[in-house]
mmCIF file of N, CA and C in Angstrom:
data_model
loop_
_atom_site.group_PDB
_atom_site.id
_atom_site.type_symbol
_atom_site.label_atom_id
_atom_site.label_comp_id
_atom_site.label_asym_id
_atom_site.label_seq_id
_atom_site.Cartn_x
_atom_site.Cartn_y
_atom_site.Cartn_z
ATOM 1 N N UNK M 908 1.063 -1.557 0.045
ATOM 2 C CA UNK M 908 -0.315 -0.265 0.253
ATOM 3 C C UNK M 908 0.840 1.444 0.047
ATOM 4 N N UNK M 909 2.107 1.054 0.990
ATOM 5 C CA UNK M 909 3.298 2.079 0.424
ATOM 6 C C UNK M 909 3.148 3.247 -0.109
ATOM 7 N N UNK M 910 3.475 1.888 -1.619
ATOM 8 C CA UNK M 910 3.834 2.332 -2.941
ATOM 9 C C UNK M 910 3.256 2.403 -3.745
ATOM 10 N N UNK M 911 1.593 2.868 -3.409
ATOM 11 C CA UNK M 911 -0.034 3.372 -4.918
ATOM 12 C C UNK M 911 0.886 4.499 -4.891
ATOM 13 N N UNK M 912 1.073 5.262 -3.288
ATOM 14 C CA UNK M 912 1.077 6.972 -3.273
ATOM 15 C C UNK M 912 2.032 7.909 -4.088
ATOM 16 N N UNK M 913 3.279 6.978 -4.384
ATOM 17 C CA UNK M 913 4.307 7.545 -5.063
ATOM 18 C C UNK M 913 4.335 7.073 -6.520
ATOM 19 N N UNK M 914 3.599 5.792 -6.657
ATOM 20 C CA UNK M 914 3.606 5.236 -7.928
ATOM 21 C C UNK M 914 2.991 5.892 -8.577
ATOM 22 N N UNK M 915 1.453 6.353 -8.173
ATOM 23 C CA UNK M 915 0.701 7.936 -8.895
ATOM 24 C C UNK M 915 1.027 8.908 -9.190
ATOM 25 N N UNK M 916 1.559 9.321 -8.198
ATOM 26 C CA UNK M 916 2.712 10.510 -8.072
ATOM 27 C C UNK M 916 3.518 10.679 -9.815
ATOM 28 N N UNK M 917 4.289 9.642 -9.586
ATOM 29 C CA UNK M 917 5.416 9.303 -10.808
ATOM 30 C C UNK M 917 4.572 9.429 -11.968
ATOM 31 N N UNK M 918 3.622 8.621 -12.118
ATOM 32 C CA UNK M 918 2.984 8.252 -13.039
ATOM 33 C C UNK M 918 1.891 9.868 -13.836
ATOM 34 N N UNK M 919 1.477 10.602 -12.438
ATOM 35 C CA UNK M 919 1.052 12.001 -13.350
ATOM 36 C C UNK M 919 2.135 12.794 -13.291
ATOM 37 N N UNK M 920 3.235 12.750 -12.846
ATOM 38 C CA UNK M 920 4.612 13.676 -13.571
ATOM 39 C C UNK M 920 4.905 13.260 -15.053
ATOM 40 N N UNK M 921 4.497 12.083 -15.571
ATOM 41 C CA UNK M 921 5.255 11.589 -16.326
ATOM 42 C C UNK M 921 3.898 11.762 -17.083
ATOM 43 N N UNK M 922 2.518 11.948 -17.306
ATOM 44 C CA UNK M 922 1.478 12.341 -17.981
ATOM 45 C C UNK M 922 1.688 13.738 -17.973
ATOM 46 N N UNK M 923 1.967 14.549 -16.743
ATOM 47 C CA UNK M 923 2.294 16.378 -17.173
ATOM 48 C C UNK M 923 3.429 16.270 -18.560
ATOM 49 N N UNK M 924 4.268 15.709 -18.550
ATOM 50 C CA UNK M 924 5.557 15.552 -18.907
ATOM 51 C C UNK M 924 5.082 16.137 -20.321
ATOM 52 N N UNK M 925 4.550 14.597 -20.680
ATOM 53 C CA UNK M 925 4.214 14.180 -21.772
ATOM 54 C C UNK M 925 3.350 14.568 -22.752
ATOM 55 N N UNK M 926 2.581 16.011 -22.066
ATOM 56 C CA UNK M 926 0.879 16.243 -22.149
ATOM 57 C C UNK M 926 0.590 16.937 -23.790
ATOM 58 N N UNK M 927 2.055 17.628 -23.997
ATOM 59 C CA UNK M 927 1.923 18.027 -25.482
ATOM 60 C C UNK M 927 1.701 16.937 -26.826
ATOM 61 N N UNK M 928 1.967 15.997 -26.420
ATOM 62 C CA UNK M 928 1.121 14.915 -27.831
ATOM 63 C C UNK M 928 0.432 13.991 -27.182
ATOM 64 N N UNK M 929 -0.505 14.631 -27.783
ATOM 65 C CA UNK M 929 -1.835 14.233 -27.620
ATOM 66 C C UNK M 929 -1.976 12.289 -27.296
ATOM 67 N N UNK M 930 -1.241 11.657 -28.268
ATOM 68 C CA UNK M 930 -1.247 10.422 -27.817
ATOM 69 C C UNK M 930 -0.725 9.650 -26.349
ATOM 70 N N UNK M 931 0.475 10.079 -26.647
ATOM 71 C CA UNK M 931 1.089 9.958 -24.803
ATOM 72 C C UNK M 931 0.158 10.846 -23.727
ATOM 73 N N UNK M 932 -0.265 11.483 -24.078
ATOM 74 C CA UNK M 932 -1.152 12.160 -23.022
ATOM 75 C C UNK M 932 -2.669 11.087 -22.531
ATOM 76 N N UNK M 933 -3.235 10.870 -23.747
ATOM 77 C CA UNK M 933 -4.460 10.301 -23.406
ATOM 78 C C UNK M 933 -3.668 8.322 -23.080
ATOM 79 N N UNK M 934 -2.484 7.900 -23.361
ATOM 80 C CA UNK M 934 -2.384 6.764 -22.838
ATOM 81 C C UNK M 934 -1.644 6.822 -21.883
ATOM 82 N N UNK M 935 -0.860 7.788 -21.392
ATOM 83 C CA UNK M 935 -0.248 7.972 -20.043
ATOM 84 C C UNK M 935 -1.515 8.567 -18.847
ATOM 85 N N UNK M 936 -2.398 8.993 -18.823
ATOM 86 C CA UNK M 936 -3.819 9.387 -18.385
ATOM 87 C C UNK M 936 -4.566 8.122 -18.008
ATOM 88 N N UNK M 937 -4.637 7.541 -19.038
ATOM 89 C CA UNK M 937 -5.180 5.685 -19.019
ATOM 90 C C UNK M 937 -4.148 4.802 -17.902
ATOM 91 N N UNK M 938 -3.235 5.113 -17.924
ATOM 92 C CA UNK M 938 -2.004 4.339 -17.046
ATOM 93 C C UNK M 938 -2.125 4.855 -15.482
ATOM 94 N N UNK M 939 -2.324 6.352 -15.583
ATOM 95 C CA UNK M 939 -2.694 7.467 -14.030
ATOM 96 C C UNK M 939 -3.983 6.422 -13.840
ATOM 97 N N UNK M 940 -5.247 6.172 -14.722
ATOM 98 C CA UNK M 940 -6.315 5.843 -14.024
ATOM 99 C C UNK M 940 -6.146 4.331 -13.853
ATOM 100 N N UNK M 941 -5.596 3.853 -14.235
ATOM 101 C CA UNK M 941 -5.574 1.978 -14.274
ATOM 102 C C UNK M 941 -4.987 1.929 -12.565
ATOM 103 N N UNK M 942 -3.402 2.824 -12.359
ATOM 104 C CA UNK M 942 -2.915 3.010 -11.173
ATOM 105 C C UNK M 942 -4.271 3.284 -10.099
ATOM 106 N N UNK M 943 -4.647 3.611 -9.793
ATOM 107 C CA UNK M 943 -5.703 4.824 -9.274
ATOM 108 C C UNK M 943 -6.533 3.305 -9.154
ATOM 109 N N UNK M 944 -7.432 2.606 -9.964
ATOM 110 C CA UNK M 944 -7.915 2.086 -9.651
ATOM 111 C C UNK M 944 -7.947 0.857 -8.994
ATOM 112 N N UNK M 945 -6.123 0.296 -9.442
ATOM 113 C CA UNK M 945 -5.729 -0.923 -8.621
ATOM 114 C C UNK M 945 -5.953 -0.522 -7.541
ATOM 115 N N UNK M 946 -4.869 0.745 -6.774
ATOM 116 C CA UNK M 946 -5.212 1.250 -5.566
ATOM 117 C C UNK M 946 -5.953 1.466 -4.984
ATOM 118 N N UNK M 947 -6.985 1.748 -5.661
ATOM 119 C CA UNK M 947 -8.309 1.680 -4.607
ATOM 120 C C UNK M 947 -8.762 0.473 -4.304
ATOM 121 N N UNK M 948 -8.457 -0.114 -5.673
ATOM 122 C CA UNK M 948 -9.095 -2.169 -5.094
ATOM 123 C C UNK M 948 -8.229 -2.500 -3.858
ATOM 124 N N UNK M 949 -6.658 -2.075 -3.991
ATOM 125 C CA UNK M 949 -6.454 -3.096 -2.992
ATOM 126 C C UNK M 949 -6.458 -2.687 -1.823
ATOM 127 N N UNK M 950 -6.525 -1.061 -1.691
ATOM 128 C CA UNK M 950 -7.146 -0.928 -0.247
ATOM 129 C C UNK M 950 -8.569 -1.493 0.151
ATOM 130 N N UNK M 951 -9.288 -1.441 -0.401
ATOM 131 C CA UNK M 951 -10.659 -2.221 -0.391
ATOM 132 C C UNK M 951 -10.270 -3.543 0.313
ATOM 133 N N UNK M 952 -9.963 -4.459 -0.214
ATOM 134 C CA UNK M 952 -9.676 -5.249 -0.115
ATOM 135 C C UNK M 952 -8.684 -5.471 1.034
ATOM 136 N N UNK M 953 -7.791 -4.905 1.256
ATOM 137 C CA UNK M 953 -7.114 -5.007 2.717
ATOM 138 C C UNK M 953 -7.712 -4.300 3.714
ATOM 139 N N UNK M 954 -8.536 -3.114 3.310
ATOM 140 C CA UNK M 954 -9.267 -2.240 5.023
ATOM 141 C C UNK M 954 -10.515 -2.089 4.838
ATOM 142 N N UNK M 955 -11.146 -2.363 3.825
ATOM 143 C CA UNK M 955 -12.872 -2.297 3.928
ATOM 144 C C UNK M 955 -13.358 -3.578 3.582
ATOM 145 N N UNK M 956 -13.268 -4.858 3.332
ATOM 146 C CA UNK M 956 -13.922 -5.847 3.717
ATOM 147 C C UNK M 956 -14.137 -5.743 1.656
ATOM 148 N N UNK M 957 -13.363 -5.357 1.152
ATOM 149 C CA UNK M 957 -13.930 -5.311 -0.234
ATOM 150 C C UNK M 957 -14.394 -4.613 -0.544
ATOM 151 N N UNK M 958 -15.207 -3.652 -0.025
ATOM 152 C CA UNK M 958 -16.190 -2.604 -1.026
ATOM 153 C C UNK M 958 -16.406 -1.480 -1.688
ATOM 154 N N UNK M 959 -14.587 -1.606 -2.272
ATOM 155 C CA UNK M 959 -14.415 -0.246 -2.930
ATOM 156 C C UNK M 959 -14.445 -0.536 -4.495
ATOM 157 N N UNK M 960 -14.833 -1.744 -4.598
ATOM 158 C CA UNK M 960 -14.769 -2.161 -6.462
ATOM 159 C C UNK M 960 -15.214 -1.046 -6.906
ATOM 160 N N UNK M 961 -16.813 -0.732 -6.545
ATOM 161 C CA UNK M 961 -17.621 0.355 -7.449
ATOM 162 C C UNK M 961 -16.443 1.791 -7.442
ATOM 163 N N UNK M 962 -15.821 1.832 -6.923
ATOM 164 C CA UNK M 962 -15.020 3.292 -7.063
ATOM 165 C C UNK M 962 -13.929 3.256 -7.432
ATOM 166 N N UNK M 963 -13.155 1.761 -7.391
ATOM 167 C CA UNK M 963 -12.196 2.111 -8.900
ATOM 168 C C UNK M 963 -12.871 1.184 -10.227
ATOM 169 N N UNK M 964 -13.966 0.927 -10.333
ATOM 170 C CA UNK M 964 -14.669 0.686 -11.086
ATOM 171 C C UNK M 964 -14.837 1.768 -12.234
ATOM 172 N N UNK M 965 -14.705 3.003 -11.451
ATOM 173 C CA UNK M 965 -14.663 4.460 -12.347
ATOM 174 C C UNK M 965 -13.612 4.389 -12.773
ATOM 175 N N UNK M 966 -12.277 4.443 -11.787
ATOM 176 C CA UNK M 966 -10.953 5.164 -12.703
ATOM 177 C C UNK M 966 -10.894 3.784 -13.943
ATOM 178 N N UNK M 967 -11.431 2.644 -13.443
ATOM 179 C CA UNK M 967 -10.967 1.443 -14.995
ATOM 180 C C UNK M 967 -11.833 2.171 -15.927
ATOM 181 N N UNK M 968 -13.431 2.676 -16.043
ATOM 182 C CA UNK M 968 -13.581 3.180 -17.069
ATOM 183 C C UNK M 968 -13.297 4.586 -18.022
ATOM 184 N N UNK M 969 -12.727 5.390 -16.548
ATOM 185 C CA UNK M 969 -12.099 6.499 -17.465
ATOM 186 C C UNK M 969 -11.015 6.090 -18.391
ATOM 187 N N UNK M 970 -9.806 4.991 -17.739
ATOM 188 C CA UNK M 970 -8.899 4.747 -18.791
ATOM 189 C C UNK M 970 -9.521 4.482 -19.660
ATOM 190 N N UNK M 971 -10.319 3.534 -20.312
ATOM 191 C CA UNK M 971 -10.642 2.841 -21.129
ATOM 192 C C UNK M 971 -11.235 4.479 -21.985
ATOM 193 N N UNK M 972 -11.911 4.925 -21.316
ATOM 194 C CA UNK M 972 -12.792 5.702 -22.109
ATOM 195 C C UNK M 972 -11.500 6.910 -22.586
ATOM 196 N N UNK M 973 -10.077 6.911 -22.081
ATOM 197 C CA UNK M 973 -9.251 7.822 -22.527
ATOM 198 C C UNK M 973 -8.444 7.266 -23.898
ATOM 199 N N UNK M 974 -8.200 5.920 -23.337
ATOM 200 C CA UNK M 974 -7.890 5.268 -25.097
ATOM 201 C C UNK M 974 -8.828 4.819 -25.983
ATOM 202 N N UNK M 975 -9.923 5.249 -25.888
ATOM 203 C CA UNK M 975 -11.134 4.935 -26.463
ATOM 204 C C UNK M 975 -10.968 6.381 -27.663
ATOM 205 N N UNK M 976 -11.170 7.353 -27.119
ATOM 206 C CA UNK M 976 -11.524 8.776 -27.928
ATOM 207 C C UNK M 976 -10.253 8.293 -28.675
ATOM 208 N N UNK M 977 -8.861 8.205 -27.772
ATOM 209 C CA UNK M 977 -7.513 8.580 -29.101
ATOM 210 C C UNK M 977 -7.651 7.498 -30.385
ATOM 211 N N UNK M 978 -8.000 6.061 -30.262
ATOM 212 C CA UNK M 978 -8.453 5.290 -30.908
ATOM 213 C C UNK M 978 -9.424 5.406 -31.999
ATOM 214 N N UNK M 979 -10.491 5.822 -31.271
ATOM 215 C CA UNK M 979 -11.707 5.672 -31.529
ATOM 216 C C UNK M 979 -12.344 7.433 -32.417
ATOM 217 N N UNK M 980 -11.418 8.757 -32.054
ATOM 218 C CA UNK M 980 -12.105 9.357 -32.571
ATOM 219 C C UNK M 980 -10.840 10.708 -32.842
ATOM 220 N N UNK M 981 -9.623 10.688 -32.289
ATOM 221 C CA UNK M 981 -8.463 11.393 -33.038
ATOM 222 C C UNK M 981 -7.632 10.503 -33.939
ATOM 223 N N UNK M 982 -7.430 9.457 -33.800
ATOM 224 C CA UNK M 982 -6.356 8.860 -34.872
ATOM 225 C C UNK M 982 -7.473 8.366 -36.654
ATOM 226 N N UNK M 983 -8.302 8.119 -35.683
ATOM 227 C CA UNK M 983 -9.377 7.938 -37.693
ATOM 228 C C UNK M 983 -9.372 9.491 -38.511
ATOM 229 N N UNK M 984 -9.088 10.727 -37.221
ATOM 230 C CA UNK M 984 -9.883 11.971 -37.852
ATOM 231 C C UNK M 984 -8.411 12.263 -38.286
ATOM 232 N N UNK M 985 -7.307 11.841 -37.896
ATOM 233 C CA UNK M 985 -5.811 12.233 -38.526
ATOM 234 C C UNK M 985 -5.702 11.600 -39.605
ATOM 235 N N UNK M 986 -6.154 10.168 -39.618
ATOM 236 C CA UNK M 986 -6.095 9.649 -41.555
ATOM 237 C C UNK M 986 -6.842 9.908 -42.058
ATOM 238 N N UNK M 987 -8.075 10.552 -41.902
ATOM 239 C CA UNK M 987 -8.720 11.286 -42.749
ATOM 240 C C UNK M 987 -8.049 12.879 -43.174
ATOM 241 N N UNK M 988 -7.271 13.477 -42.727
ATOM 242 C CA UNK M 988 -6.491 14.542 -43.131
ATOM 243 C C UNK M 988 -5.249 14.247 -44.216
ATOM 244 N N UNK M 989 -4.783 12.713 -44.174
ATOM 245 C CA UNK M 989 -3.791 12.494 -44.810
ATOM 246 C C UNK M 989 -4.156 12.264 -46.789
#
């Protein structure tokens, strides 16, 4: 559990540093969401009788949406411009 916080912080820093490239931004944002979801799920299993799954699901879905926006909206739009 102790390593969840620095892992999330480093993922946020990497996302911030690569924000100028949309592909990197959206993929790194998905990674941040995935790490947060796993940390919430883990905390729930350790301390809250596994009651935090619905909260972690929000972050899992946010990560999927982030990647889906890139592959379903941005990438096809770029291919049409070429």
